[in-house]
């Protein structure tokens, strides 16, 4: 699933993401191509340290670009995905 709605408008506020550090942008891009990933999967995909991924995810959650839920397979882990329910930016 892409982070694009049926009408072609992005549903993630990429303008807010553009103001974030490069690590947060990278995590957002990886989540755009992979529907749901855990923190350890994000660290493996981005080749960033776990601590950096944790910081990036926190920053993305602050701008409502990422949502998380508990993993069904391991309740100790959280699964992250782009927040495609977020309102598109208004011009």
mmCIF file of C-alpha atoms in Angstrom:
data_model
loop_
_atom_site.group_PDB
_atom_site.id
_atom_site.type_symbol
_atom_site.label_atom_id
_atom_site.label_comp_id
_atom_site.label_asym_id
_atom_site.label_seq_id
_atom_site.Cartn_x
_atom_site.Cartn_y
_atom_site.Cartn_z
ATOM 1 C CA UNK A 1 0.000 0.000 0.000
ATOM 2 C CA UNK A 2 1.310 3.391 -0.910
ATOM 3 C CA UNK A 3 0.934 6.517 1.154
ATOM 4 C CA UNK A 4 -1.218 7.957 -1.603
ATOM 5 C CA UNK A 5 -4.977 8.193 -1.560
ATOM 6 C CA UNK A 6 -7.150 7.259 -4.530
ATOM 7 C CA UNK A 7 -7.309 10.848 -5.768
ATOM 8 C CA UNK A 8 -3.510 10.962 -5.991
ATOM 9 C CA UNK A 9 -2.907 13.420 -3.165
ATOM 10 C CA UNK A 10 -0.400 12.354 -0.503
ATOM 11 C CA UNK A 11 -2.065 11.733 2.825
ATOM 12 C CA UNK A 12 1.094 12.251 4.897
ATOM 13 C CA UNK A 13 2.109 15.830 5.577
ATOM 14 C CA UNK A 14 5.450 15.648 3.771
ATOM 15 C CA UNK A 15 6.001 19.372 4.365
ATOM 16 C CA UNK A 16 6.168 18.692 8.108
ATOM 17 C CA UNK A 17 8.445 15.693 7.489
ATOM 18 C CA UNK A 18 10.744 17.883 5.373
ATOM 19 C CA UNK A 19 11.552 19.937 8.486
ATOM 20 C CA UNK A 20 12.731 16.840 10.397
ATOM 21 C CA UNK A 21 16.272 15.406 10.594
ATOM 22 C CA UNK A 22 17.543 13.209 7.733
ATOM 23 C CA UNK A 23 17.122 10.058 9.819
ATOM 24 C CA UNK A 24 13.392 10.742 10.219
ATOM 25 C CA UNK A 25 13.037 11.361 6.482
ATOM 26 C CA UNK A 26 14.768 8.067 5.752
ATOM 27 C CA UNK A 27 12.528 6.159 8.159
ATOM 28 C CA UNK A 28 9.436 7.760 6.574
ATOM 29 C CA UNK A 29 10.605 6.772 3.084
ATOM 30 C CA UNK A 30 11.282 3.185 4.182
ATOM 31 C CA UNK A 31 7.795 3.034 5.714
ATOM 32 C CA UNK A 32 6.366 4.378 2.466
ATOM 33 C CA UNK A 33 7.681 1.291 0.650
ATOM 34 C CA UNK A 34 7.050 -1.202 3.477
ATOM 35 C CA UNK A 35 3.595 -1.141 5.036
ATOM 36 C CA UNK A 36 4.533 -2.054 8.619
ATOM 37 C CA UNK A 37 7.889 -2.554 10.319
ATOM 38 C CA UNK A 38 9.160 -2.991 13.850
ATOM 39 C CA UNK A 39 11.948 -0.835 15.215
ATOM 40 C CA UNK A 40 14.523 -3.572 14.647
ATOM 41 C CA UNK A 41 13.293 -4.061 11.066
ATOM 42 C CA UNK A 42 13.536 -0.301 10.490
ATOM 43 C CA UNK A 43 17.084 -0.323 11.852
ATOM 44 C CA UNK A 44 18.004 -3.163 9.489
ATOM 45 C CA UNK A 45 16.359 -1.529 6.451
ATOM 46 C CA UNK A 46 17.836 1.927 7.057
ATOM 47 C CA UNK A 47 21.184 0.720 8.428
ATOM 48 C CA UNK A 48 20.762 3.230 11.261
ATOM 49 C CA UNK A 49 21.450 2.477 14.931
ATOM 50 C CA UNK A 50 18.383 1.491 16.993
ATOM 51 C CA UNK A 51 18.693 4.627 19.097
ATOM 52 C CA UNK A 52 18.584 6.820 15.979
ATOM 53 C CA UNK A 53 15.553 4.936 14.654
ATOM 54 C CA UNK A 54 13.816 5.416 18.015
ATOM 55 C CA UNK A 55 14.504 9.160 17.848
ATOM 56 C CA UNK A 56 13.321 9.348 14.229
ATOM 57 C CA UNK A 57 10.086 7.510 14.998
ATOM 58 C CA UNK A 58 9.428 9.796 17.967
ATOM 59 C CA UNK A 59 9.877 12.867 15.780
ATOM 60 C CA UNK A 60 7.611 11.385 13.085
ATOM 61 C CA UNK A 61 4.926 10.675 15.686
ATOM 62 C CA UNK A 62 5.145 14.292 16.875
ATOM 63 C CA UNK A 63 4.128 15.536 13.408
ATOM 64 C CA UNK A 64 1.498 12.770 13.095
ATOM 65 C CA UNK A 65 3.234 11.138 10.118
ATOM 66 C CA UNK A 66 3.601 7.715 11.763
ATOM 67 C CA UNK A 67 1.273 5.598 13.851
ATOM 68 C CA UNK A 68 2.179 2.599 15.971
ATOM 69 C CA UNK A 69 0.459 -0.391 17.476
ATOM 70 C CA UNK A 70 1.519 -3.443 19.437
ATOM 71 C CA UNK A 71 2.721 -6.409 17.415
ATOM 72 C CA UNK A 72 0.328 -9.360 17.326
ATOM 73 C CA UNK A 73 3.223 -11.812 17.290
ATOM 74 C CA UNK A 74 5.165 -10.219 20.160
ATOM 75 C CA UNK A 75 3.359 -7.785 22.460
ATOM 76 C CA UNK A 76 6.693 -6.388 23.665
ATOM 77 C CA UNK A 77 7.300 -4.858 20.222
ATOM 78 C CA UNK A 78 5.577 -2.044 18.412
ATOM 79 C CA UNK A 79 4.845 -1.990 14.695
ATOM 80 C CA UNK A 80 5.131 1.329 12.853
ATOM 81 C CA UNK A 81 3.359 2.473 9.696
ATOM 82 C CA UNK A 82 2.765 5.738 7.891
ATOM 83 C CA UNK A 83 -0.345 7.486 9.106
ATOM 84 C CA UNK A 84 -2.336 7.404 5.895
ATOM 85 C CA UNK A 85 -5.386 8.640 7.812
ATOM 86 C CA UNK A 86 -3.719 11.987 8.452
ATOM 87 C CA UNK A 87 -5.221 15.025 6.788
ATOM 88 C CA UNK A 88 -3.473 16.081 3.566
ATOM 89 C CA UNK A 89 -1.728 19.452 3.720
ATOM 90 C CA UNK A 90 -3.859 22.431 2.716
ATOM 91 C CA UNK A 91 -2.420 25.042 0.393
#
